[in-house]
Coordinates of C-alpha atoms in Angstrom, one line a residue:
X1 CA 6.3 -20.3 -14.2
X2 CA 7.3 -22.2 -11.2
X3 CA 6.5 -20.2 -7.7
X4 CA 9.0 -18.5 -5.7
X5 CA 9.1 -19.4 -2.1
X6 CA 8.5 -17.2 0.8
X7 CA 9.6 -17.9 4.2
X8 CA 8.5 -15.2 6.6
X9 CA 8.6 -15.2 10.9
X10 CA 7.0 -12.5 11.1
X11 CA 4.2 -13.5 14.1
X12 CA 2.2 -9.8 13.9
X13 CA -0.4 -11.0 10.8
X14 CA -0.2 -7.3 10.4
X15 CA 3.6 -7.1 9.7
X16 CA 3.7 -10.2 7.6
X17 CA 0.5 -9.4 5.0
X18 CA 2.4 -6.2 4.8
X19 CA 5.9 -8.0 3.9
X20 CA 3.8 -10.3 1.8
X21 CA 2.6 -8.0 -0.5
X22 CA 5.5 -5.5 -1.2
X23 CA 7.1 -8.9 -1.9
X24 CA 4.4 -9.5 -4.6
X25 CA 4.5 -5.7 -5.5
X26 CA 7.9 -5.0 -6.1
X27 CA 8.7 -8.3 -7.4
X28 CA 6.1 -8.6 -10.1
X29 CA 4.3 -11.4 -8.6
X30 CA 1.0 -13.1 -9.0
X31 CA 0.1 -14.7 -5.1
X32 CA 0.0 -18.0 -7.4
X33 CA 3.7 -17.4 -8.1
X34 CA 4.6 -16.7 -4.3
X35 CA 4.1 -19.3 -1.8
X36 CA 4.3 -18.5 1.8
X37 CA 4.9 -20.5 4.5
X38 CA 5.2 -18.7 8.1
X39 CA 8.3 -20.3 10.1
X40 CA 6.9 -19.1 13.6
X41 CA 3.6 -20.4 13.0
X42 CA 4.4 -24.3 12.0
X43 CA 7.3 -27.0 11.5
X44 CA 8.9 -26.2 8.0
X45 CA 7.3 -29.0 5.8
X46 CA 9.2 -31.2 3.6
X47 CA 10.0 -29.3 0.2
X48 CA 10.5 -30.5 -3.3
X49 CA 12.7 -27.4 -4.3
X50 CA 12.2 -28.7 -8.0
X51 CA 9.1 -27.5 -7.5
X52 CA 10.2 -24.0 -7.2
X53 CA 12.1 -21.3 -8.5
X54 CA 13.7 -19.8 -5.9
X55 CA 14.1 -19.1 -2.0
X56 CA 13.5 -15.5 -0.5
X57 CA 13.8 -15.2 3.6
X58 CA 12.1 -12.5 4.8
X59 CA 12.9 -10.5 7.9
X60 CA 12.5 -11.4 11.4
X61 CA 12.2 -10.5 14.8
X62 CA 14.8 -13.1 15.8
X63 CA 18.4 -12.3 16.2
X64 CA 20.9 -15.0 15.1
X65 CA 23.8 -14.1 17.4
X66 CA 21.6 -13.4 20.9
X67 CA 23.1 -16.4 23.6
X68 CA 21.2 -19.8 23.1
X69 CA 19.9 -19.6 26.5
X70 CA 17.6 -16.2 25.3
X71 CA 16.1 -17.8 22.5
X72 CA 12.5 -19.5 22.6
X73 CA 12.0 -22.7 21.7
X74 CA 10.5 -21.3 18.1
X75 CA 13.2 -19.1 17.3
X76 CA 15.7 -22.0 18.2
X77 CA 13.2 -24.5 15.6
X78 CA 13.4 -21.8 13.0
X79 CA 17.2 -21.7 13.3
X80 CA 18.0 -25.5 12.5
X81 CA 15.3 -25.7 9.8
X82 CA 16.9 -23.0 8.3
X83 CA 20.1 -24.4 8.7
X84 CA 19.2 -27.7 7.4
X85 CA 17.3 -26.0 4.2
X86 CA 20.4 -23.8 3.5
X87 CA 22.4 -27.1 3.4
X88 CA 20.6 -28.5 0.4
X89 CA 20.5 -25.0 -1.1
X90 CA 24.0 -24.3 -0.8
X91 CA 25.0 -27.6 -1.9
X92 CA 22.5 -27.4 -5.1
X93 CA 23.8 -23.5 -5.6
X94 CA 20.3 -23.1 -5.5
X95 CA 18.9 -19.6 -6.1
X96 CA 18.4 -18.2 -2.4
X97 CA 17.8 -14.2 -1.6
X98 CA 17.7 -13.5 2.0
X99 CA 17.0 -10.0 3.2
X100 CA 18.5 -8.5 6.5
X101 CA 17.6 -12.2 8.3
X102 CA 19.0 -13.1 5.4
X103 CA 22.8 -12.2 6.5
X104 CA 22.2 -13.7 10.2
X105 CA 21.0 -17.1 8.1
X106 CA 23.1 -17.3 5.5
X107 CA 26.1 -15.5 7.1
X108 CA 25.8 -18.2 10.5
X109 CA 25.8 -20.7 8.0
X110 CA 28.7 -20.0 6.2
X111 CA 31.1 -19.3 8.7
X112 CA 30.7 -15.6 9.0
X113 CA 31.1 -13.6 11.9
X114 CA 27.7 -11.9 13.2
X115 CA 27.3 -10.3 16.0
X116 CA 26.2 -6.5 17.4
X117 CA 29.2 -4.6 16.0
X118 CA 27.9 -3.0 13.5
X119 CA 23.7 -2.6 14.0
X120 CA 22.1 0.0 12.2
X121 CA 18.9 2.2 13.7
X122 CA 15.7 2.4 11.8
X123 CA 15.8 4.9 8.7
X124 CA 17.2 5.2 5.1
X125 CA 20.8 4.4 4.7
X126 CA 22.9 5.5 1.6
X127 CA 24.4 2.0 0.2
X128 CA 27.6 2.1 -2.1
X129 CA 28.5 -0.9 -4.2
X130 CA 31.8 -2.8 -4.6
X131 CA 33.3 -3.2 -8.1
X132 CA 32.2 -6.8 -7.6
X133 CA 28.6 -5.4 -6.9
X134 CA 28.3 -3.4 -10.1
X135 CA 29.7 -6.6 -11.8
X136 CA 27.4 -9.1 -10.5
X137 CA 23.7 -9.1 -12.5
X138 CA 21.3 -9.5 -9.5
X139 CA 22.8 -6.0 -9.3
X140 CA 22.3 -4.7 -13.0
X141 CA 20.5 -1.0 -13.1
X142 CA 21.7 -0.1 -9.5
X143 CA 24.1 3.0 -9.5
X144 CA 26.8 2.5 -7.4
X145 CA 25.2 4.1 -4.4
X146 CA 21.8 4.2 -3.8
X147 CA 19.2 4.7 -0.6
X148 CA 17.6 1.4 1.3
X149 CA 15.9 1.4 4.8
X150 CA 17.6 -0.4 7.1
X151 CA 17.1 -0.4 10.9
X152 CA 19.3 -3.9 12.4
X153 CA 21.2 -4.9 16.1
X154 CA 23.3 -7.7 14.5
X155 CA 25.3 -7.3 11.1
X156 CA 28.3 -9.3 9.6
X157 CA 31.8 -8.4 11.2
X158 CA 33.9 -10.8 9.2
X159 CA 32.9 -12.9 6.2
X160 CA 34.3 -16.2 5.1
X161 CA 36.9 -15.9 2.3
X162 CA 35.0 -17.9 0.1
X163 CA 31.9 -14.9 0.1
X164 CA 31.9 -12.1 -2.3
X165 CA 31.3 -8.9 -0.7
X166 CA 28.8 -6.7 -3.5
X167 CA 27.7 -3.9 -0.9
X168 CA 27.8 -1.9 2.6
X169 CA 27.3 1.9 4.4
X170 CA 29.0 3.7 6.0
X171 CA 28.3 2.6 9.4
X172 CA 28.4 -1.5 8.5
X173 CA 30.7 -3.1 6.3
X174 CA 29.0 -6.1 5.0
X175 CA 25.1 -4.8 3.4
X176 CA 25.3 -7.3 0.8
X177 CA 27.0 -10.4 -0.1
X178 CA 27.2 -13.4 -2.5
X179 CA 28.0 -17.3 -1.7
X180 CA 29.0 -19.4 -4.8
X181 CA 26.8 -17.9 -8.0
X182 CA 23.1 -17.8 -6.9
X183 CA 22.8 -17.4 -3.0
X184 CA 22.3 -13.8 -2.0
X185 CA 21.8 -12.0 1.4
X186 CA 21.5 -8.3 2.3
X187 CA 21.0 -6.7 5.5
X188 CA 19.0 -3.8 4.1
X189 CA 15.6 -4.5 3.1
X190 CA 14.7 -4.6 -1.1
X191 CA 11.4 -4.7 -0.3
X192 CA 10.3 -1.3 2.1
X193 CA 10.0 1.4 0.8
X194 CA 8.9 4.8 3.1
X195 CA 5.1 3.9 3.7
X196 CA 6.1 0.0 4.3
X197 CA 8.7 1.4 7.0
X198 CA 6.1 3.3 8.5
X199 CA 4.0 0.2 8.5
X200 CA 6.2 -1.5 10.3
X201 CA 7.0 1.1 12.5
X202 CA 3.3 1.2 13.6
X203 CA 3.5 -2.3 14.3
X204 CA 6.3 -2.8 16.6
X205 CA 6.2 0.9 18.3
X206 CA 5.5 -1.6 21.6
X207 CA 8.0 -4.5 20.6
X208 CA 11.0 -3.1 22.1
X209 CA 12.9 -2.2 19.5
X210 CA 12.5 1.1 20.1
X211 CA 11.0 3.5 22.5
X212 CA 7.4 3.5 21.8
X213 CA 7.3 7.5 22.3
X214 CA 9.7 7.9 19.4
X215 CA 7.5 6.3 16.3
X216 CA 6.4 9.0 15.2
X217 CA 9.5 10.8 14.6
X218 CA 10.8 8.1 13.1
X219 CA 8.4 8.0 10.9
X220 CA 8.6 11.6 10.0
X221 CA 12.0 11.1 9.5
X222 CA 11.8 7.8 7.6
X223 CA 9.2 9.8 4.8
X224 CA 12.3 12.1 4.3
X225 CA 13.8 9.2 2.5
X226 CA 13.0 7.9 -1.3
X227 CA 14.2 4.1 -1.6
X228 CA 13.8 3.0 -5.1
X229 CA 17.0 1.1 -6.5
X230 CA 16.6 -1.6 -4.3
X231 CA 13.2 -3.0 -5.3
X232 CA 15.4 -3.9 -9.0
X233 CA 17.4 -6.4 -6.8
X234 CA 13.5 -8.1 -5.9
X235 CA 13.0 -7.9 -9.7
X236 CA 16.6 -9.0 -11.3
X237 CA 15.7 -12.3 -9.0
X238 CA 12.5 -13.0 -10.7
X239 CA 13.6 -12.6 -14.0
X240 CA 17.4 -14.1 -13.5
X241 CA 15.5 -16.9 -11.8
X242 CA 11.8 -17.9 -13.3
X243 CA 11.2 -20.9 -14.8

């Protein structure tokens, strides 16, 4: 089987090992079938997407819609090599799952409107499916709603016409959507489940996404949530996908 490809910005090593594996674990992967490269730590090389068989972007501290001017050189690096990978794969309707970054990436790209309307706190969300999502097979197993840890400041306000809407919550209207057949981007995460939120939440208690006095409540309150469903979206990929 031909590797998927990884591309992660996470800088803590910490936080990306731990994205890294639940990757591997909820996807059914080998390491040898996962390649990661780290976006924040080096230039995006030159890829030979025949060489793999798909593209999964992993979450990120960066923020597509914050003004130019408060973005770092690396997160403004990340953005165009992004942008110029996304327009070989959308031209090649080459099979592309983003997740949360994902719809910032992919959303930006395609003409979507992101911005801080609709940002969602830290915890499990309950996520309901369109009639297009229960239709569409990187969905197939899912009921239509399901819960999925979230926690997001920007979110998709409009998308293009051309994108097929497959999910959202209550609170944000766009969790999931679909350009052309095979490029996919949610803004919940497919691959945390309760322990890898608290992970995380360990990790960043001094980033400044929250208040560092609140982690562990939120982590109490994040092991009040069972997310299962949304790990079959990691594994419809690999099997719709190897080859």
């Amino acid at each position: 089987m031909l590797p998927f490809l990884l591309l992660a910005s996470r800088a803590e090593d910490a936080a990306a090992e731990d994205e890294y594996a639940a990757y591997l674990r909820y996807g059914g992967l080998e390491p040898q079938e996962l390649h990661r490269i780290r976006l924040e730590a080096a230039p995006l090389p030159d890829l030979d997407l025949s060489s793999y068989s798909g593209v999964i972007v992993g979450g990120s501290p960066f923020t597509s819609s914050d003004p130019p001017e408060e973005k770092s050189a690396v997160q403004h690096r990340v953005e165009r090599e992004l942008s110029g990978l996304l327009d070989q794969l959308v031209a090649m309707d080459f099979p592309f799952l983003g997740a949360c970054y994902g719809v910032g990436t992919l959303g930006t790209h395609q003409g979507a409107v992101i911005d801080r309307t609709y940002g969602e706190p830290l915890g499990g969300v309950e996520i309901e499916l369109t009639d297009a999502g229960l239709e569409d097979p990187l969905l197939e197993g899912l009921p239509r709603t399901f819960t999925a840890f979230t926690g997001h400041k920007e979110a998709c306000t409009t998308l293009p016409p051309h994108a097929v809407l497959l999910a959202r919550s209550a609170a944000c209207p766009v969790h999931m959507f679909r350009i052309r057949s095979n490029l996919y981007a949610t803004q919940f995460h497919p691959e945390l489940d309760a322990e890898g939120l608290c992970t995380r939440i360990d990790i960043y208690r001094h980033a400044g996404y929250f208040p560092p006095e609140s982690a562990e409540d939120l982590m109490e309150k994040a092991r009040q949530f069972t997310a299962t469903e949304p790990m079959k979206i990691l594994r419809n990929f690999v099997a719709r996908y190897a080859r």
